[in-house]
PDB file of C-alpha atoms in Angstrom:
ATOM      1  CA  MET A 240      -1.191 -17.727   6.423  1.00  0.00           C
ATOM      2  CA  LEU A 241       1.560 -16.507   9.224  1.00  0.00           C
ATOM      3  CA  THR A 242       2.999 -20.382   8.552  1.00  0.00           C
ATOM      4  CA  SER A 243       3.222 -20.605   4.821  1.00  0.00           C
ATOM      5  CA  LYS A 244       3.557 -16.406   4.670  1.00  0.00           C
ATOM      6  CA  THR A 245       1.974 -16.497   1.337  1.00  0.00           C
ATOM      7  CA  LEU A 246      -0.954 -15.438  -0.462  1.00  0.00           C
ATOM      8  CA  TRP A 247      -3.083 -17.497  -2.194  1.00  0.00           C
ATOM      9  CA  LEU A 248      -3.908 -16.185  -6.165  1.00  0.00           C
ATOM     10  CA  THR A 249      -7.131 -17.568  -7.352  1.00  0.00           C
ATOM     11  CA  ASP A 250      -9.420 -18.274 -10.078  1.00  0.00           C
ATOM     12  CA  LEU A 251     -10.956 -14.660 -10.124  1.00  0.00           C
ATOM     13  CA  THR A 252     -14.106 -15.718 -12.601  1.00  0.00           C
ATOM     14  CA  LYS A 253     -14.663 -17.950  -9.501  1.00  0.00           C
ATOM     15  CA  SER A 254     -15.447 -15.062  -6.589  1.00  0.00           C
ATOM     16  CA  ASN A 255     -18.924 -14.100  -5.759  1.00  0.00           C
ATOM     17  CA  ASP A 256     -19.094 -11.177  -8.881  1.00  0.00           C
ATOM     18  CA  SER A 257     -20.686 -13.354 -11.746  1.00  0.00           C
ATOM     19  CA  GLU A 258     -19.471 -10.699 -14.147  1.00  0.00           C
ATOM     20  CA  GLU A 259     -16.088 -10.418 -13.463  1.00  0.00           C
ATOM     21  CA  VAL A 260     -13.762 -10.529 -16.696  1.00  0.00           C
ATOM     22  CA  ILE A 261     -16.703 -10.204 -18.835  1.00  0.00           C
ATOM     23  CA  ARG A 262     -18.448  -7.199 -17.601  1.00  0.00           C
ATOM     24  CA  ALA A 263     -15.678  -5.567 -19.606  1.00  0.00           C
ATOM     25  CA  TYR A 264     -16.294  -8.182 -22.009  1.00  0.00           C
ATOM     26  CA  GLN A 265     -19.191  -8.160 -22.740  1.00  0.00           C
ATOM     27  CA  SER A 266     -21.537  -5.033 -20.847  1.00  0.00           C
ATOM     28  CA  LEU A 267     -18.739  -2.553 -20.970  1.00  0.00           C
ATOM     29  CA  TRP A 268     -18.154  -3.747 -25.126  1.00  0.00           C
ATOM     30  CA  GLY A 269     -21.135  -3.710 -25.815  1.00  0.00           C
ATOM     31  CA  ARG A 270     -21.923  -0.287 -24.558  1.00  0.00           C
ATOM     32  CA  ILE A 271     -19.009   1.241 -26.397  1.00  0.00           C
ATOM     33  CA  LYS A 272     -19.870  -0.639 -29.411  1.00  0.00           C
ATOM     34  CA  GLU A 273     -23.323   1.429 -29.517  1.00  0.00           C
ATOM     35  CA  SER A 274     -21.340   4.476 -28.914  1.00  0.00           C
ATOM     36  CA  LEU A 275     -18.725   3.735 -31.978  1.00  0.00           C
ATOM     37  CA  LYS A 276     -22.036   3.082 -34.320  1.00  0.00           C
ATOM     38  CA  ARG A 277     -22.375   6.618 -33.993  1.00  0.00           C
ATOM     39  CA  THR A 278     -19.202   8.157 -35.521  1.00  0.00           C
ATOM     40  CA  ASP A 279     -17.752   8.545 -38.513  1.00  0.00           C
ATOM     41  CA  ILE A 280     -15.633   5.041 -38.626  1.00  0.00           C
ATOM     42  CA  ASP A 281     -16.288   2.844 -41.780  1.00  0.00           C
ATOM     43  CA  LYS A 282     -18.892   0.685 -41.372  1.00  0.00           C
ATOM     44  CA  ASP A 283     -17.347  -1.596 -42.640  1.00  0.00           C
ATOM     45  CA  VAL A 284     -14.123  -1.541 -40.899  1.00  0.00           C
ATOM     46  CA  LEU A 285     -16.909  -1.730 -38.054  1.00  0.00           C
ATOM     47  CA  ARG A 286     -18.455  -4.539 -38.884  1.00  0.00           C
ATOM     48  CA  SER A 287     -15.061  -6.407 -39.662  1.00  0.00           C
ATOM     49  CA  GLN A 288     -13.448  -5.287 -36.089  1.00  0.00           C
ATOM     50  CA  PHE A 289     -16.759  -5.633 -34.231  1.00  0.00           C
ATOM     51  CA  ASP A 290     -17.032  -9.718 -35.590  1.00  0.00           C
ATOM     52  CA  LEU A 291     -13.284 -10.061 -34.990  1.00  0.00           C
ATOM     53  CA  LEU A 292     -13.338  -8.580 -31.116  1.00  0.00           C
ATOM     54  CA  GLU A 293     -16.474 -10.220 -30.134  1.00  0.00           C
ATOM     55  CA  SER A 294     -15.218 -13.611 -31.525  1.00  0.00           C
ATOM     56  CA  THR A 295     -11.768 -12.507 -29.650  1.00  0.00           C
ATOM     57  CA  PHE A 296     -13.511 -11.759 -26.753  1.00  0.00           C
ATOM     58  CA  LYS A 297     -15.395 -14.982 -25.833  1.00  0.00           C
ATOM     59  CA  LEU A 298     -12.249 -17.034 -26.388  1.00  0.00           C
ATOM     60  CA  GLN A 299     -10.180 -14.458 -23.658  1.00  0.00           C
ATOM     61  CA  SER A 300     -12.914 -15.078 -21.196  1.00  0.00           C
ATOM     62  CA  ILE A 301     -12.545 -18.654 -21.101  1.00  0.00           C
ATOM     63  CA  VAL A 302      -8.876 -20.010 -21.962  1.00  0.00           C
ATOM     64  CA  ASP A 303      -6.960 -16.683 -20.442  1.00  0.00           C
ATOM     65  CA  VAL A 304      -7.660 -16.038 -16.871  1.00  0.00           C
ATOM     66  CA  PRO A 305      -6.640 -14.143 -14.483  1.00  0.00           C
ATOM     67  CA  PHE A 306      -6.242 -15.346 -10.863  1.00  0.00           C
ATOM     68  CA  GLY A 307      -5.720 -12.554  -7.884  1.00  0.00           C
ATOM     69  CA  CYS A 308      -5.778 -11.828  -5.128  1.00  0.00           C
ATOM     70  CA  CYS A 309      -8.415  -8.900  -3.619  1.00  0.00           C
ATOM     71  CA  PHE A 310      -7.791  -6.048  -0.790  1.00  0.00           C
ATOM     72  CA  CYS A 311      -9.614  -3.657   0.990  1.00  0.00           C
ATOM     73  CA  SER A 312      -8.223  -0.189   1.173  1.00  0.00           C
ATOM     74  CA  GLU A 313      -9.780  -0.064   4.360  1.00  0.00           C
ATOM     75  CA  ASN A 314      -9.236  -1.988   7.512  1.00  0.00           C
ATOM     76  CA  ASP A 315     -12.304  -1.653   9.274  1.00  0.00           C
ATOM     77  CA  LEU A 316     -15.600  -1.957   7.137  1.00  0.00           C
ATOM     78  CA  VAL A 317     -19.003  -2.806   8.383  1.00  0.00           C
ATOM     79  CA  GLN A 318     -20.106  -4.727   5.064  1.00  0.00           C
ATOM     80  CA  GLN A 319     -16.210  -6.216   4.624  1.00  0.00           C
ATOM     81  CA  TRP A 320     -16.678  -8.024   8.438  1.00  0.00           C
ATOM     82  CA  LYS A 321     -20.112  -9.506   6.975  1.00  0.00           C
ATOM     83  CA  GLU A 322     -18.914 -11.001   3.920  1.00  0.00           C
ATOM     84  CA  TYR A 323     -15.356 -11.905   4.118  1.00  0.00           C
ATOM     85  CA  GLY A 324     -14.744 -11.632   7.945  1.00  0.00           C
ATOM     86  CA  GLU A 325     -16.793 -14.369  10.113  1.00  0.00           C
ATOM     87  CA  ASN A 326     -19.497 -11.719  11.008  1.00  0.00           C
ATOM     88  CA  GLY A 327     -16.487 -10.255  12.361  1.00  0.00           C
ATOM     89  CA  ALA A 328     -14.748 -13.227  14.346  1.00  0.00           C
ATOM     90  CA  GLY A 329     -11.817 -13.007  11.926  1.00  0.00           C
ATOM     91  CA  VAL A 330      -8.817 -10.159  11.906  1.00  0.00           C
ATOM     92  CA  ALA A 331      -8.059  -8.236   8.982  1.00  0.00           C
ATOM     93  CA  ALA A 332      -4.943  -8.637   7.997  1.00  0.00           C
ATOM     94  CA  GLY A 333      -2.952  -4.887   5.967  1.00  0.00           C
ATOM     95  CA  PHE A 334      -0.137  -5.544   3.788  1.00  0.00           C
ATOM     96  CA  ASP A 335       1.950  -3.144   2.072  1.00  0.00           C
ATOM     97  CA  LEU A 336       2.183  -5.047  -1.663  1.00  0.00           C
ATOM     98  CA  GLU A 337       5.151  -2.394  -2.857  1.00  0.00           C
ATOM     99  CA  CYS A 338       7.150  -4.703  -0.273  1.00  0.00           C
ATOM    100  CA  ILE A 339       6.270  -7.969  -2.143  1.00  0.00           C
ATOM    101  CA  GLU A 340       9.358  -8.877  -3.923  1.00  0.00           C
ATOM    102  CA  GLY A 341       9.042  -8.434  -7.690  1.00  0.00           C
ATOM    103  CA  LEU A 342       5.536  -6.862  -7.029  1.00  0.00           C
ATOM    104  CA  LYS A 343       4.630  -3.677  -8.928  1.00  0.00           C
ATOM    105  CA  ARG A 344       1.918  -1.608  -9.085  1.00  0.00           C
ATOM    106  CA  GLN A 345       0.959  -1.956 -12.823  1.00  0.00           C
ATOM    107  CA  TYR A 346      -2.098  -3.942 -14.747  1.00  0.00           C
ATOM    108  CA  PRO A 347      -0.229  -7.026 -16.131  1.00  0.00           C
ATOM    109  CA  ILE A 348      -1.104  -8.291 -19.211  1.00  0.00           C
ATOM    110  CA  THR A 349      -0.185 -11.799 -20.539  1.00  0.00           C
ATOM    111  CA  SER A 350       3.447 -11.341 -21.831  1.00  0.00           C
ATOM    112  CA  SER A 351       6.311 -13.777 -22.343  1.00  0.00           C
ATOM    113  CA  ASP A 352       7.745 -11.494 -19.742  1.00  0.00           C
ATOM    114  CA  ILE A 353       6.399 -12.158 -15.754  1.00  0.00           C
ATOM    115  CA  THR A 354       7.124  -9.425 -14.404  1.00  0.00           C
ATOM    116  CA  HIS A 355       4.963  -7.953 -17.222  1.00  0.00           C
ATOM    117  CA  SER A 356       2.300 -10.763 -16.299  1.00  0.00           C
ATOM    118  CA  ILE A 357       1.768 -10.075 -12.124  1.00  0.00           C
ATOM    119  CA  GLY A 358       0.867  -6.493 -10.570  1.00  0.00           C
ATOM    120  CA  PHE A 359      -1.392  -4.727  -9.017  1.00  0.00           C
ATOM    121  CA  GLU A 360      -3.695  -1.655  -8.980  1.00  0.00           C
ATOM    122  CA  SER A 361      -7.407  -0.344  -7.836  1.00  0.00           C
ATOM    123  CA  VAL A 362     -10.183  -1.923  -8.865  1.00  0.00           C
ATOM    124  CA  ILE A 363     -11.882   0.138 -11.490  1.00  0.00           C
ATOM    125  CA  TYR A 364     -15.721   0.388 -11.311  1.00  0.00           C
ATOM    126  CA  ASP A 365     -17.595  -0.343 -14.092  1.00  0.00           C
ATOM    127  CA  SER A 366     -18.875   3.742 -15.105  1.00  0.00           C
ATOM    128  CA  ALA A 367     -20.203   6.311 -17.651  1.00  0.00           C
ATOM    129  CA  GLN A 368     -17.087   7.749 -17.181  1.00  0.00           C
ATOM    130  CA  VAL A 369     -14.923   4.180 -17.529  1.00  0.00           C
ATOM    131  CA  GLU A 370     -16.987   3.750 -20.848  1.00  0.00           C
ATOM    132  CA  ASN A 371     -16.162   7.286 -22.508  1.00  0.00           C
ATOM    133  CA  GLU A 372     -12.721   6.788 -21.850  1.00  0.00           C
ATOM    134  CA  LEU A 373     -12.432   3.373 -23.426  1.00  0.00           C
ATOM    135  CA  ALA A 374     -14.558   4.202 -26.290  1.00  0.00           C
ATOM    136  CA  GLN A 375     -11.903   7.020 -26.418  1.00  0.00           C
ATOM    137  CA  ILE A 376      -9.360   5.101 -26.774  1.00  0.00           C
ATOM    138  CA  CYS A 377     -10.956   2.927 -29.150  1.00  0.00           C
ATOM    139  CA  TYR A 378     -12.240   5.853 -31.753  1.00  0.00           C
ATOM    140  CA  LEU A 379      -8.803   6.611 -32.146  1.00  0.00           C
ATOM    141  CA  ALA A 380      -7.737   3.309 -32.360  1.00  0.00           C
ATOM    142  CA  LEU A 381      -9.916   3.156 -35.610  1.00  0.00           C
ATOM    143  CA  LYS A 382      -9.190   5.926 -36.666  1.00  0.00           C
ATOM    144  CA  LYS A 383      -5.348   5.162 -36.712  1.00  0.00           C
ATOM    145  CA  TYR A 384      -5.134   1.389 -37.591  1.00  0.00           C
ATOM    146  CA  GLY A 385      -8.307   0.654 -39.665  1.00  0.00           C
ATOM    147  CA  TYR A 386      -8.757  -2.727 -40.332  1.00  0.00           C
ATOM    148  CA  HIS A 387      -5.824  -3.730 -38.174  1.00  0.00           C
ATOM    149  CA  ALA A 388      -7.243  -2.125 -34.881  1.00  0.00           C
ATOM    150  CA  TRP A 389      -8.604  -5.102 -33.158  1.00  0.00           C
ATOM    151  CA  TYR A 390      -5.357  -6.437 -32.252  1.00  0.00           C
ATOM    152  CA  GLN A 391      -3.368  -3.259 -32.766  1.00  0.00           C
ATOM    153  CA  ALA A 392      -5.110  -1.438 -29.904  1.00  0.00           C
ATOM    154  CA  ILE A 393      -8.486  -2.485 -28.522  1.00  0.00           C
ATOM    155  CA  LEU A 394      -7.803  -6.280 -27.350  1.00  0.00           C
ATOM    156  CA  PRO A 395      -4.741  -5.372 -26.164  1.00  0.00           C
ATOM    157  CA  THR A 396      -6.531  -2.647 -23.623  1.00  0.00           C
ATOM    158  CA  PHE A 397      -9.676  -5.144 -22.945  1.00  0.00           C
ATOM    159  CA  LYS A 398      -6.791  -7.512 -21.722  1.00  0.00           C
ATOM    160  CA  HIS A 399      -5.381  -4.803 -19.684  1.00  0.00           C
ATOM    161  CA  TYR A 400      -8.291  -4.073 -18.184  1.00  0.00           C
ATOM    162  CA  ALA A 401     -10.556  -6.158 -17.287  1.00  0.00           C
ATOM    163  CA  GLY A 402      -8.896  -8.073 -14.601  1.00  0.00           C
ATOM    164  CA  PHE A 403      -9.679  -4.874 -12.690  1.00  0.00           C
ATOM    165  CA  ILE A 404     -13.126  -3.960 -14.196  1.00  0.00           C
ATOM    166  CA  LYS A 405     -15.966  -4.194 -11.782  1.00  0.00           C
ATOM    167  CA  ASN A 406     -20.015  -4.314 -11.460  1.00  0.00           C
ATOM    168  CA  PRO A 407     -20.399  -0.413 -10.169  1.00  0.00           C
ATOM    169  CA  THR A 408     -22.729  -1.998  -7.372  1.00  0.00           C
ATOM    170  CA  PHE A 409     -19.598  -3.622  -5.879  1.00  0.00           C
ATOM    171  CA  LYS A 410     -17.557  -0.156  -5.216  1.00  0.00           C
ATOM    172  CA  ASP A 411     -18.169  -0.210  -1.693  1.00  0.00           C
ATOM    173  CA  GLU A 412     -15.475  -2.843  -1.338  1.00  0.00           C
ATOM    174  CA  LYS A 413     -13.029   0.012  -1.967  1.00  0.00           C
ATOM    175  CA  GLU A 414     -10.829  -2.831  -3.618  1.00  0.00           C
ATOM    176  CA  THR A 415      -7.511  -3.238  -4.550  1.00  0.00           C
ATOM    177  CA  ARG A 416      -6.130  -6.295  -5.949  1.00  0.00           C
ATOM    178  CA  ILE A 417      -2.642  -8.143  -7.127  1.00  0.00           C
ATOM    179  CA  VAL A 418      -3.355 -10.468 -10.535  1.00  0.00           C
ATOM    180  CA  TYR A 419      -1.343 -12.962 -12.428  1.00  0.00           C
ATOM    181  CA  TYR A 420      -2.042 -14.187 -16.331  1.00  0.00           C
ATOM    182  CA  PRO A 421      -0.180 -17.180 -16.284  1.00  0.00           C
ATOM    183  CA  SER A 422       1.775 -18.784 -19.453  1.00  0.00           C
ATOM    184  CA  LYS A 423       3.968 -22.187 -20.515  1.00  0.00           C
ATOM    185  CA  PHE A 424       5.944 -19.849 -22.195  1.00  0.00           C
ATOM    186  CA  PHE A 425       7.513 -17.455 -19.636  1.00  0.00           C
ATOM    187  CA  GLU A 426      10.980 -16.577 -20.510  1.00  0.00           C
ATOM    188  CA  ASN A 427      12.245 -15.680 -17.143  1.00  0.00           C
ATOM    189  CA  SER A 428      11.000 -17.123 -13.409  1.00  0.00           C
ATOM    190  CA  MET A 429       9.686 -15.402 -10.415  1.00  0.00           C
ATOM    191  CA  PRO A 430      11.216 -16.821  -7.132  1.00  0.00           C
ATOM    192  CA  GLN A 431       8.515 -15.449  -5.096  1.00  0.00           C
ATOM    193  CA  LEU A 432       5.692 -17.108  -6.777  1.00  0.00           C
ATOM    194  CA  SER A 433       4.753 -21.015  -7.013  1.00  0.00           C
ATOM    195  CA  GLY A 434       3.525 -22.990  -9.967  1.00  0.00           C
ATOM    196  CA  LEU A 435       0.109 -23.881  -9.883  1.00  0.00           C
ATOM    197  CA  GLU A 436      -0.875 -25.938  -6.889  1.00  0.00           C
ATOM    198  CA  THR A 437      -4.541 -27.701  -6.247  1.00  0.00           C
ATOM    199  CA  ASN A 438      -4.566 -28.078  -2.505  1.00  0.00           C
ATOM    200  CA  ILE A 439      -8.285 -27.036  -1.711  1.00  0.00           C
ATOM    201  CA  VAL A 440      -8.592 -24.932  -4.803  1.00  0.00           C
ATOM    202  CA  PRO A 441      -6.278 -24.272  -7.835  1.00  0.00           C
ATOM    203  CA  HIS A 442      -4.160 -21.431  -7.028  1.00  0.00           C
ATOM    204  CA  TYR A 443      -0.667 -19.894  -7.193  1.00  0.00           C
ATOM    205  CA  CYS A 444       1.473 -18.783  -3.593  1.00  0.00           C
ATOM    206  CA  LEU A 445       2.714 -15.622  -3.814  1.00  0.00           C
ATOM    207  CA  SER A 446       5.331 -15.019  -1.016  1.00  0.00           C
ATOM    208  CA  TRP A 447       4.898 -11.816   1.194  1.00  0.00           C
ATOM    209  CA  ASP A 448       7.697 -12.335   3.330  1.00  0.00           C
ATOM    210  CA  CYS A 449      11.424 -11.942   2.724  1.00  0.00           C
ATOM    211  CA  GLU A 450      14.689 -11.324   4.249  1.00  0.00           C
ATOM    212  CA  LYS A 451      14.967  -7.778   4.203  1.00  0.00           C
ATOM    213  CA  THR A 452      11.021  -6.859   5.290  1.00  0.00           C
ATOM    214  CA  SER A 453       7.774  -8.390   5.785  1.00  0.00           C
ATOM    215  CA  ALA A 454       4.846  -7.239   3.859  1.00  0.00           C
ATOM    216  CA  ILE A 455       2.425  -7.293   6.641  1.00  0.00           C
ATOM    217  CA  ARG A 456       1.526  -4.364   8.161  1.00  0.00           C
ATOM    218  CA  SER A 457      -1.170  -3.790  10.555  1.00  0.00           C
ATOM    219  CA  ILE A 458      -3.957  -6.261  11.981  1.00  0.00           C
ATOM    220  CA  THR A 459      -7.297  -5.469  12.884  1.00  0.00           C
ATOM    221  CA  ILE A 460      -9.059  -7.998  15.016  1.00  0.00           C
ATOM    222  CA  GLY A 461     -12.799  -8.188  14.719  1.00  0.00           C
ATOM    223  CA  TYR A 462     -15.634  -6.878  16.642  1.00  0.00           C
ATOM    224  CA  ASN A 463     -16.690 -10.509  17.589  1.00  0.00           C
ATOM    225  CA  ASN A 464     -13.366 -11.819  18.250  1.00  0.00           C
ATOM    226  CA  PRO A 465     -12.238 -12.610  21.471  1.00  0.00           C
ATOM    227  CA  SER A 466      -8.489 -12.244  20.922  1.00  0.00           C
ATOM    228  CA  SER A 467      -6.781 -10.082  22.417  1.00  0.00           C
ATOM    229  CA  ILE A 468      -3.938  -7.936  21.299  1.00  0.00           C
ATOM    230  CA  ASP A 469      -1.003  -9.934  23.189  1.00  0.00           C
ATOM    231  CA  GLU A 470      -2.918 -12.932  21.998  1.00  0.00           C
ATOM    232  CA  ILE A 471      -1.793 -11.678  18.432  1.00  0.00           C
ATOM    233  CA  LYS A 472       1.180 -10.514  18.841  1.00  0.00           C
ATOM    234  CA  LYS A 473       2.678 -13.886  20.524  1.00  0.00           C
ATOM    235  CA  LEU A 474       0.969 -15.114  16.951  1.00  0.00           C
ATOM    236  CA  LEU A 475       3.395 -12.795  15.494  1.00  0.00           C
ATOM    237  CA  SER A 476       6.422 -13.348  17.251  1.00  0.00           C
ATOM    238  CA  ALA A 477       5.700 -17.801  17.010  1.00  0.00           C
ATOM    239  CA  ALA A 478       5.382 -16.869  13.126  1.00  0.00           C
ATOM    240  CA  ASN A 479       9.130 -14.780  13.354  1.00  0.00           C
ATOM    241  CA  ILE A 480       7.314 -11.687  12.464  1.00  0.00           C
ATOM    242  CA  ASP A 481       8.774  -8.414  12.852  1.00  0.00           C
ATOM    243  CA  ASP A 482       7.153  -6.288  15.798  1.00  0.00           C
ATOM    244  CA  ASN A 483       6.315  -3.290  13.900  1.00  0.00           C
ATOM    245  CA  VAL A 484       3.157  -4.451  12.541  1.00  0.00           C
ATOM    246  CA  ILE A 485       0.909  -2.082  13.936  1.00  0.00           C
ATOM    247  CA  ILE A 486      -2.525  -4.433  16.237  1.00  0.00           C
ATOM    248  CA  CYS A 487      -5.519  -2.533  16.826  1.00  0.00           C
ATOM    249  CA  HIS A 488      -9.356  -3.610  17.470  1.00  0.00           C
ATOM    250  CA  SER A 489     -12.303  -3.286  15.384  1.00  0.00           C
ATOM    251  CA  GLN A 490     -14.352   0.217  16.082  1.00  0.00           C
ATOM    252  CA  CYS A 491     -17.652  -1.284  14.907  1.00  0.00           C
ATOM    253  CA  SER A 492     -20.402  -1.589  16.333  1.00  0.00           C
ATOM    254  CA  TYR A 493     -22.592  -3.899  14.574  1.00  0.00           C
ATOM    255  CA  ARG A 494     -24.883  -6.540  16.152  1.00  0.00           C
ATOM    256  CA  ASP A 495     -27.341  -8.324  15.336  1.00  0.00           C
ATOM    257  CA  ARG A 496     -30.861  -8.079  14.855  1.00  0.00           C
ATOM    258  CA  GLN A 497     -33.204  -9.730  17.466  1.00  0.00           C
ATOM    259  CA  HIS A 498     -35.886 -11.565  15.911  1.00  0.00           C
ATOM    260  CA  THR A 499     -39.166 -11.745  18.372  1.00  0.00           C
ATOM    261  CA  GLU A 500     -42.389 -12.815  17.788  1.00  0.00           C
ATOM    262  CA  GLY A 501     -45.542 -10.661  17.493  1.00  0.00           C
TER     263      GLY A 501
END
C-alpha cells in the first residue's frame, strides 16, 4: 500500500458479511413490504409495484455490484485487531478520506457521471428506525406516483443505500466505507481511479496520494507487532510520505487464552 499509494476497491458481495447488498433488497424490503400492506395504498397498485420491484431487486444484486473499501471510525478496537489485524501483529492506517481528490461524502448511485458513482459514508446498520424511515419514503412515493413509484423513487432510494446497509450484528465495527459503482457508460473519467485490475482479486485502485497532500493521517502499531515508532517512520520516509503522520502503539491489552489440560 505504501509503494502503490492506492486503496483497493473490491467486490463488496465477497466480504465476510453474507448479507452485503442483499440485506436491503431482501430482509429490509421484506419487512417494509409487510408494513405497506397495512396502509391505505390501493391493493392493485401494491401488487404491481411489489412484482416489479422484487424482480428488479433480484437483478440489481447480481449485475450492479458495488465495489468498496472499508474502514473503522476508531483505530484501536480489539475485535478489529482480531478479525482484520493479524491478531494484533499488523498496523492500522488512518485516512482522511476528504483529502482523496475527487472523492466526496455521499451515497453513490449508478450514473453516467463517474463523480456520482463513487463516494464515502458511514455504514447504516439495519434497525427499526431505518425500516420506518424507508417505509415512509416508499409510502409517500406510492401515494405520489402510483404505478410509476417503483422506478421514480423506490428503486433509486434502495440503490443509493444498498451498498451501505448492513446486518446490525456488525455494528461494533463502526464502519465507514468507500463505495463505487463501475459502468461502461461513463461520460467522464476520474484520474485517481484505475480500470478493473485482476491480480489476486478483481479490484479498482484509488490513489490516496497527490502532489498537494497525502490522505494518510495515522499509523497505529498492533499490540503483537514488534516494530518501533522509528521503524515505521523510516518506512513512511522511504515511501516519500510527509512526516506529519501520527504514529502510536496500540493500547489493547488482549492476550490469548491459555489452554491447560485438567
